[in-house]
PDB file of C-alpha atoms in Angstrom:
ATOM      1  CA  MET A  18       5.841 -16.305  -0.306  1.00 94.00           C
ATOM      2  CA  ARG A  19       7.914 -12.725  -0.312  1.00 97.00           C
ATOM      3  CA  LEU A  20       5.487  -9.645  -1.707  1.00 98.00           C
ATOM      4  CA  ILE A  21       7.722  -7.221  -2.925  1.00 98.00           C
ATOM      5  CA  PHE A  22       5.443  -3.880  -2.796  1.00 98.00           C
ATOM      6  CA  VAL A  23       6.648  -0.652  -4.402  1.00 98.00           C
ATOM      7  CA  ARG A  24       4.755   2.287  -4.661  1.00 98.00           C
ATOM      8  CA  HIS A  25       4.380   3.758  -8.247  1.00 98.00           C
ATOM      9  CA  GLY A  26       6.611   6.512  -9.824  1.00 97.00           C
ATOM     10  CA  GLU A  27       6.701  10.828  -9.274  1.00 95.00           C
ATOM     11  CA  PRO A  28       3.102  10.523 -10.861  1.00 95.00           C
ATOM     12  CA  ASP A  29       1.517  13.390 -12.946  1.00 95.00           C
ATOM     13  CA  TYR A  30      -1.921  13.576 -11.447  1.00 94.00           C
ATOM     14  CA  THR A  31      -3.858  15.138 -14.467  1.00 94.00           C
ATOM     15  CA  ASN A  32      -3.092  12.467 -17.087  1.00 96.00           C
ATOM     16  CA  ASP A  33      -2.721   9.682 -14.311  1.00 97.00           C
ATOM     17  CA  CYS A  34       0.934   8.818 -15.534  1.00 97.00           C
ATOM     18  CA  LEU A  35       4.044   8.945 -14.613  1.00 97.00           C
ATOM     19  CA  THR A  36       6.365  12.209 -15.014  1.00 95.00           C
ATOM     20  CA  GLU A  37       9.675  12.096 -17.016  1.00 96.00           C
ATOM     21  CA  ASN A  38      11.694  12.012 -13.469  1.00 95.00           C
ATOM     22  CA  GLY A  39       9.186   9.227 -13.295  1.00 96.00           C
ATOM     23  CA  LYS A  40       9.519   7.206 -15.833  1.00 97.00           C
ATOM     24  CA  LEU A  41      13.399   7.616 -14.347  1.00 97.00           C
ATOM     25  CA  GLN A  42      12.286   6.254 -10.942  1.00 97.00           C
ATOM     26  CA  ALA A  43      10.741   3.674 -12.960  1.00 98.00           C
ATOM     27  CA  GLN A  44      13.961   2.516 -14.638  1.00 98.00           C
ATOM     28  CA  CYS A  45      16.383   2.648 -11.437  1.00 98.00           C
ATOM     29  CA  THR A  46      13.806   0.433  -9.460  1.00 98.00           C
ATOM     30  CA  ALA A  47      13.479  -2.362 -12.582  1.00 98.00           C
ATOM     31  CA  LYS A  48      16.777  -2.418 -12.566  1.00 98.00           C
ATOM     32  CA  ARG A  49      17.072  -2.793  -8.890  1.00 98.00           C
ATOM     33  CA  LEU A  50      14.882  -5.589  -8.934  1.00 98.00           C
ATOM     34  CA  GLU A  51      16.764  -7.507 -11.684  1.00 97.00           C
ATOM     35  CA  SER A  52      18.574  -9.603  -9.324  1.00 97.00           C
ATOM     36  CA  GLU A  53      14.836 -10.597  -7.592  1.00 97.00           C
ATOM     37  CA  PRO A  54      13.448 -14.158  -8.361  1.00 97.00           C
ATOM     38  CA  ILE A  55       9.692 -12.512  -9.335  1.00 98.00           C
ATOM     39  CA  ARG A  56       7.382 -15.126 -10.321  1.00 97.00           C
ATOM     40  CA  ALA A  57       4.619 -12.734 -11.145  1.00 98.00           C
ATOM     41  CA  ILE A  58       3.849  -8.942 -11.508  1.00 98.00           C
ATOM     42  CA  PHE A  59       0.601  -7.218 -10.301  1.00 98.00           C
ATOM     43  CA  SER A  60      -0.608  -3.794 -10.350  1.00 98.00           C
ATOM     44  CA  SER A  61      -3.450  -1.139  -9.966  1.00 98.00           C
ATOM     45  CA  PRO A  62      -5.580  -1.043 -12.978  1.00 98.00           C
ATOM     46  CA  MET A  63      -4.507   3.139 -12.518  1.00 98.00           C
ATOM     47  CA  GLY A  64      -1.551   4.627 -15.410  1.00 98.00           C
ATOM     48  CA  ARG A  65       0.786   6.049 -13.287  1.00 98.00           C
ATOM     49  CA  ALA A  66       0.796   2.300 -11.374  1.00 98.00           C
ATOM     50  CA  MET A  67       0.637   0.336 -14.499  1.00 98.00           C
ATOM     51  CA  GLU A  68       3.583   2.362 -16.158  1.00 98.00           C
ATOM     52  CA  THR A  69       5.682   1.944 -13.230  1.00 98.00           C
ATOM     53  CA  ALA A  70       5.026  -1.800 -13.591  1.00 98.00           C
ATOM     54  CA  SER A  71       5.533  -2.321 -16.806  1.00 98.00           C
ATOM     55  CA  PHE A  72       9.439  -1.215 -16.649  1.00 98.00           C
ATOM     56  CA  THR A  73      10.292  -4.080 -14.658  1.00 98.00           C
ATOM     57  CA  ALA A  74       7.803  -6.696 -16.369  1.00 98.00           C
ATOM     58  CA  GLU A  75      10.123  -5.970 -19.604  1.00 98.00           C
ATOM     59  CA  MET A  76      13.011  -6.151 -17.977  1.00 97.00           C
ATOM     60  CA  LYS A  77      11.289  -9.630 -16.761  1.00 98.00           C
ATOM     61  CA  GLY A  78       9.385 -10.853 -19.987  1.00 98.00           C
ATOM     62  CA  LEU A  79       6.165 -10.924 -17.405  1.00 98.00           C
ATOM     63  CA  PRO A  80       2.643 -10.043 -18.156  1.00 98.00           C
ATOM     64  CA  VAL A  81       1.535  -7.213 -15.483  1.00 98.00           C
ATOM     65  CA  THR A  82      -1.977  -8.503 -14.070  1.00 98.00           C
ATOM     66  CA  LEU A  83      -4.505  -5.987 -12.661  1.00 98.00           C
ATOM     67  CA  LEU A  84      -5.661  -6.089  -9.241  1.00 98.00           C
ATOM     68  CA  PRO A  85      -8.676  -3.897  -9.119  1.00 98.00           C
ATOM     69  CA  PHE A  86      -9.175  -3.283  -5.968  1.00 98.00           C
ATOM     70  CA  MET A  87      -5.487  -2.103  -5.306  1.00 98.00           C
ATOM     71  CA  HIS A  88      -7.048   1.113  -7.354  1.00 98.00           C
ATOM     72  CA  GLU A  89      -5.977   4.184  -5.032  1.00 98.00           C
ATOM     73  CA  ILE A  90      -8.401   4.888  -2.273  1.00 98.00           C
ATOM     74  CA  ASP A  91     -11.178   7.651  -2.654  1.00 97.00           C
ATOM     75  CA  TRP A  92     -11.676  10.318   0.507  1.00 98.00           C
ATOM     76  CA  GLY A  93     -14.340  13.152   1.449  1.00 97.00           C
ATOM     77  CA  THR A  94     -17.822  12.810   3.370  1.00 98.00           C
ATOM     78  CA  ALA A  95     -19.393   9.080   3.262  1.00 97.00           C
ATOM     79  CA  ALA A  96     -23.131  10.036   1.842  1.00 95.00           C
ATOM     80  CA  GLY A  97     -25.735  11.045   4.318  1.00 94.00           C
ATOM     81  CA  ALA A  98     -23.155  11.944   7.175  1.00 95.00           C
ATOM     82  CA  GLU A  99     -21.418  15.313   8.702  1.00 92.00           C
ATOM     83  CA  GLU A 100     -19.230  16.973   7.202  1.00 96.00           C
ATOM     84  CA  VAL A 101     -15.765  16.028   7.436  1.00 97.00           C
ATOM     85  CA  PRO A 102     -13.265  18.292   7.826  1.00 97.00           C
ATOM     86  CA  TYR A 103     -10.125  18.873   5.566  1.00 96.00           C
ATOM     87  CA  LYS A 104     -12.048  17.343   2.785  1.00 96.00           C
ATOM     88  CA  GLY A 105     -11.550  14.049   4.400  1.00 97.00           C
ATOM     89  CA  HIS A 106      -8.380  13.948   3.498  1.00 97.00           C
ATOM     90  CA  PRO A 107      -6.965  10.940   5.384  1.00 98.00           C
ATOM     91  CA  TRP A 108      -3.026  11.616   5.980  1.00 97.00           C
ATOM     92  CA  THR A 109      -4.073  14.976   7.536  1.00 97.00           C
ATOM     93  CA  LEU A 110      -7.169  13.329  10.022  1.00 98.00           C
ATOM     94  CA  GLY A 111      -4.632  10.384  10.856  1.00 98.00           C
ATOM     95  CA  TYR A 112      -2.064  12.956  12.164  1.00 97.00           C
ATOM     96  CA  ARG A 113      -4.882  14.993  13.941  1.00 97.00           C
ATOM     97  CA  LEU A 114      -6.636  11.993  15.635  1.00 98.00           C
ATOM     98  CA  LEU A 115      -3.826  11.095  16.891  1.00 97.00           C
ATOM     99  CA  THR A 116      -3.102  14.158  18.155  1.00 97.00           C
ATOM    100  CA  GLU A 117      -5.731  15.200  19.399  1.00 96.00           C
ATOM    101  CA  HIS A 118      -7.116  11.434  21.428  1.00 95.00           C
ATOM    102  CA  PRO A 119      -3.247   9.790  21.943  1.00 94.00           C
ATOM    103  CA  GLU A 120      -5.850   7.567  23.227  1.00 94.00           C
ATOM    104  CA  TYR A 121      -6.011   6.396  19.697  1.00 94.00           C
ATOM    105  CA  VAL A 122      -2.411   5.372  19.112  1.00 93.00           C
ATOM    106  CA  GLY A 123      -2.353   1.268  18.821  1.00 92.00           C
ATOM    107  CA  SER A 124      -6.337   1.189  18.872  1.00 94.00           C
ATOM    108  CA  ASP A 125      -8.702  -0.823  16.693  1.00 91.00           C
ATOM    109  CA  GLN A 126     -11.213   1.732  17.454  1.00 96.00           C
ATOM    110  CA  TRP A 127     -10.364   4.264  14.716  1.00 97.00           C
ATOM    111  CA  MET A 128     -12.912   3.320  12.339  1.00 97.00           C
ATOM    112  CA  ASP A 129     -15.481   4.816  14.852  1.00 97.00           C
ATOM    113  CA  HIS A 130     -14.145   7.891  14.610  1.00 97.00           C
ATOM    114  CA  PRO A 131     -15.927  10.617  12.816  1.00 97.00           C
ATOM    115  CA  TYR A 132     -13.073  11.522  11.164  1.00 98.00           C
ATOM    116  CA  PHE A 133     -13.196   7.879   9.374  1.00 98.00           C
ATOM    117  CA  ARG A 134     -16.401   6.266  10.442  1.00 97.00           C
ATOM    118  CA  ASP A 135     -18.332   9.287   8.142  1.00 98.00           C
ATOM    119  CA  ASN A 136     -15.479   9.523   5.375  1.00 98.00           C
ATOM    120  CA  ARG A 137     -15.082   7.316   1.827  1.00 98.00           C
ATOM    121  CA  CYS A 138     -12.044   6.457   2.530  1.00 98.00           C
ATOM    122  CA  LEU A 139     -13.692   3.649   5.156  1.00 98.00           C
ATOM    123  CA  ALA A 140     -15.197   2.172   2.170  1.00 98.00           C
ATOM    124  CA  GLU A 141     -11.812   2.333   0.559  1.00 98.00           C
ATOM    125  CA  TYR A 142     -10.132   0.778   3.470  1.00 98.00           C
ATOM    126  CA  ARG A 143     -12.638  -2.440   3.963  1.00 98.00           C
ATOM    127  CA  LYS A 144     -12.769  -3.195   0.046  1.00 98.00           C
ATOM    128  CA  VAL A 145      -8.499  -3.062   0.136  1.00 98.00           C
ATOM    129  CA  ALA A 146      -8.108  -5.532   2.933  1.00 98.00           C
ATOM    130  CA  GLU A 147     -11.086  -7.737   1.973  1.00 98.00           C
ATOM    131  CA  GLY A 148      -9.497  -7.809  -1.705  1.00 98.00           C
ATOM    132  CA  VAL A 149      -5.586  -8.350  -0.295  1.00 98.00           C
ATOM    133  CA  ASP A 150      -7.146 -11.720   1.912  1.00 98.00           C
ATOM    134  CA  THR A 151      -8.757 -12.645  -0.679  1.00 98.00           C
ATOM    135  CA  PHE A 152      -5.477 -12.309  -3.509  1.00 98.00           C
ATOM    136  CA  LEU A 153      -3.602 -14.121  -0.516  1.00 97.00           C
ATOM    137  CA  ALA A 154      -5.789 -17.078  -0.378  1.00 96.00           C
ATOM    138  CA  GLY A 155      -5.072 -17.463  -4.005  1.00 95.00           C
ATOM    139  CA  TYR A 156      -1.518 -18.372  -2.603  1.00 95.00           C
ATOM    140  CA  GLY A 157      -2.644 -20.892   0.007  1.00 95.00           C
ATOM    141  CA  LEU A 158      -2.958 -18.099   2.858  1.00 96.00           C
ATOM    142  CA  GLU A 159      -6.015 -17.511   4.702  1.00 95.00           C
ATOM    143  CA  ARG A 160      -6.782 -15.100   7.433  1.00 96.00           C
ATOM    144  CA  THR A 161      -6.916 -16.832  10.381  1.00 92.00           C
ATOM    145  CA  GLY A 162      -8.632 -13.976  12.825  1.00 93.00           C
ATOM    146  CA  LYS A 163      -5.269 -11.602  12.510  1.00 94.00           C
ATOM    147  CA  LEU A 164      -2.904 -14.075  11.098  1.00 95.00           C
ATOM    148  CA  TYR A 165      -2.842 -16.378   8.048  1.00 96.00           C
ATOM    149  CA  SER A 166      -2.545 -20.092   8.156  1.00 94.00           C
ATOM    150  CA  CYS A 167      -0.929 -21.394   5.411  1.00 93.00           C
ATOM    151  CA  ARG A 168      -3.031 -24.061   3.495  1.00 89.00           C
ATOM    152  CA  ARG A 169      -0.129 -24.914   1.209  1.00 84.00           C
ATOM    153  CA  ASN A 170       3.594 -23.669   0.721  1.00 80.00           C
ATOM    154  CA  CYS A 171       4.388 -21.497  -1.675  1.00 81.00           C
ATOM    155  CA  GLU A 172       7.971 -20.156  -1.995  1.00 88.00           C
ATOM    156  CA  ASP A 173       6.357 -17.697  -5.232  1.00 94.00           C
ATOM    157  CA  THR A 174       8.397 -14.104  -5.353  1.00 97.00           C
ATOM    158  CA  ILE A 175       5.741 -11.420  -6.513  1.00 98.00           C
ATOM    159  CA  ALA A 176       5.948  -7.918  -6.852  1.00 98.00           C
ATOM    160  CA  LEU A 177       2.742  -5.419  -6.424  1.00 98.00           C
ATOM    161  CA  PHE A 178       2.375  -2.163  -8.053  1.00 98.00           C
ATOM    162  CA  ALA A 179       0.219   0.426  -6.101  1.00 98.00           C
ATOM    163  CA  HIS A 180      -0.118   3.668  -4.381  1.00 98.00           C
ATOM    164  CA  GLY A 181       0.135   5.572  -1.479  1.00 97.00           C
ATOM    165  CA  GLY A 182      -3.414   4.912  -0.229  1.00 98.00           C
ATOM    166  CA  SER A 183      -3.740   1.229  -0.795  1.00 98.00           C
ATOM    167  CA  GLY A 184      -0.545   0.473   0.169  1.00 98.00           C
ATOM    168  CA  ALA A 185      -0.797   2.098   3.229  1.00 98.00           C
ATOM    169  CA  VAL A 186      -4.421   0.041   3.358  1.00 98.00           C
ATOM    170  CA  LEU A 187      -1.959  -3.124   3.082  1.00 98.00           C
ATOM    171  CA  PHE A 188       0.540  -2.490   5.599  1.00 98.00           C
ATOM    172  CA  SER A 189      -2.043  -1.731   8.288  1.00 98.00           C
ATOM    173  CA  HIS A 190      -4.030  -4.812   7.832  1.00 98.00           C
ATOM    174  CA  LEU A 191      -0.884  -7.539   7.249  1.00 98.00           C
ATOM    175  CA  LEU A 192       0.583  -5.614   9.915  1.00 97.00           C
ATOM    176  CA  ASN A 193      -2.338  -5.231  12.261  1.00 97.00           C
ATOM    177  CA  LEU A 194      -1.670  -1.487  12.703  1.00 97.00           C
ATOM    178  CA  PRO A 195      -4.475   1.207  12.763  1.00 97.00           C
ATOM    179  CA  PHE A 196      -4.402   2.890   9.691  1.00 98.00           C
ATOM    180  CA  PRO A 197      -4.637   6.206  11.295  1.00 98.00           C
ATOM    181  CA  PHE A 198      -1.178   4.897  13.019  1.00 97.00           C
ATOM    182  CA  VAL A 199       0.062   3.980   9.384  1.00 98.00           C
ATOM    183  CA  LEU A 200      -0.119   6.898   7.447  1.00 97.00           C
ATOM    184  CA  THR A 201       1.684   9.099   9.969  1.00 96.00           C
ATOM    185  CA  SER A 202       4.325   6.831  11.283  1.00 96.00           C
ATOM    186  CA  LEU A 203       5.324   5.052   8.150  1.00 96.00           C
ATOM    187  CA  PRO A 204       4.999   7.036   5.157  1.00 94.00           C
ATOM    188  CA  TYR A 205       6.929   5.588   2.051  1.00 95.00           C
ATOM    189  CA  GLY A 206       8.148   7.650  -0.792  1.00 95.00           C
ATOM    190  CA  VAL A 207       7.584   7.261  -4.669  1.00 96.00           C
ATOM    191  CA  CYS A 208       9.349   4.099  -6.166  1.00 97.00           C
ATOM    192  CA  SER A 209      10.222   2.635  -2.909  1.00 98.00           C
ATOM    193  CA  ILE A 210      10.621  -0.505  -1.960  1.00 98.00           C
ATOM    194  CA  SER A 211       9.040  -2.603   0.879  1.00 98.00           C
ATOM    195  CA  VAL A 212       9.187  -6.147   0.952  1.00 98.00           C
ATOM    196  CA  PHE A 213       7.088  -8.810   3.349  1.00 98.00           C
ATOM    197  CA  ALA A 214       7.938 -12.494   4.533  1.00 96.00           C
ATOM    198  CA  LEU A 215       4.637 -14.378   4.332  1.00 95.00           C
ATOM    199  CA  CYS A 216       6.255 -17.889   5.417  1.00 90.00           C
ATOM    200  CA  PRO A 217       5.018 -20.119   7.958  1.00 85.00           C
ATOM    201  CA  GLU A 218       7.808 -20.939  10.545  1.00 75.00           C
ATOM    202  CA  GLN A 219       7.243 -23.382  13.314  1.00 66.00           C
ATOM    203  CA  SER A 220       3.426 -23.793  12.948  1.00 76.00           C
ATOM    204  CA  ASP A 221       1.215 -23.338   9.812  1.00 89.00           C
ATOM    205  CA  LEU A 222       0.332 -19.540  10.907  1.00 91.00           C
ATOM    206  CA  VAL A 223       1.777 -16.727   8.790  1.00 94.00           C
ATOM    207  CA  ILE A 224       3.130 -13.816  10.786  1.00 94.00           C
ATOM    208  CA  PRO A 225       3.385 -11.501   8.236  1.00 96.00           C
ATOM    209  CA  ARG A 226       7.031 -10.132   8.657  1.00 96.00           C
ATOM    210  CA  LEU A 227       8.557  -6.681   7.246  1.00 97.00           C
ATOM    211  CA  GLU A 228      11.939  -7.400   5.654  1.00 97.00           C
ATOM    212  CA  ILE A 229      12.175  -4.385   4.089  1.00 98.00           C
ATOM    213  CA  PHE A 230      10.612  -0.996   4.609  1.00 98.00           C
ATOM    214  CA  ASN A 231      10.756   2.259   2.150  1.00 97.00           C
ATOM    215  CA  ASP A 232      14.096   1.648   0.326  1.00 97.00           C
ATOM    216  CA  MET A 233      14.604   4.043  -2.240  1.00 96.00           C
ATOM    217  CA  GLY A 234      18.328   4.122  -2.540  1.00 95.00           C
ATOM    218  CA  HIS A 235      18.517   2.546  -6.062  1.00 96.00           C
ATOM    219  CA  LEU A 236      16.959   5.865  -7.215  1.00 96.00           C
ATOM    220  CA  GLY A 237      20.048   7.888  -7.143  1.00 92.00           C
ATOM    221  CA  SER A 238      19.945  11.472  -8.424  1.00 88.00           C
ATOM    222  CA  VAL A 239      16.572  10.893  -9.947  1.00 91.00           C
ATOM    223  CA  ARG A 240      14.800   9.975  -6.124  1.00 86.00           C
ATOM    224  CA  GLN A 241      13.511  13.958  -5.593  1.00 74.00           C
ATOM    225  CA  GLU A 242       9.668  14.526  -5.417  1.00 63.00           C
ATOM    226  CA  LYS A 243       7.123  17.012  -4.058  1.00 62.00           C
ATOM    227  CA  LEU A 244       5.706  15.205  -1.140  1.00 56.00           C
ATOM    228  CA  HIS A 245       1.344  14.904  -1.514  1.00 60.00           C
ATOM    229  CA  PHE A 246      -0.911  12.873  -2.253  1.00 61.00           C
ATOM    230  CA  GLU A 247      -3.670  13.192  -4.609  1.00 65.00           C
ATOM    231  CA  LYS A 248      -6.283  10.150  -5.883  1.00 62.00           C
TER     232      LYS A 248
END
């Protein structure tokens, strides 16, 4: 199968919707996806993601199915934990962790550092990762260690519209990259398109392959965005 991941358009975070420029971006994204053989469209239940998805759904004549686990992640000090700096903002803490402790680059031990261990975003990470695996199992892909076993061949192309944070969990989990590294090294913009190929090749084991990352060429003059992440 192919998974097309789209981050929502330029957001009005206060009202959880798209700005006028964000709507133009979503229209451009629908045009970009017109030739893709999309069989199903999925979205986070948040307004800005659903509104972005709606333009492609209307163009394709498909419904939008909501995936609650792809809701934008929360962050902040976990109950009963020591105060986490920077209000727990994972992008800032990811950068701080890797620059203060370079040994965490490529390490699976990031969950044990107080920046993330005592941060609400760790529970959010696990929720999204588990949701992704359950979702993919519905397409015949079962998590086996850090890869996937193909239980039935699926040639569908699907589109998923979500967020900077929940999307970063998706990238981290599928590609087996530490979450702080993804937050720091793989930024992607509004209405960007990334494509995963989840196809067996020489065995039934599937190694997720990132074919396209952060494609924003379709946005043209409406590409501008203010780089900030909010809940």
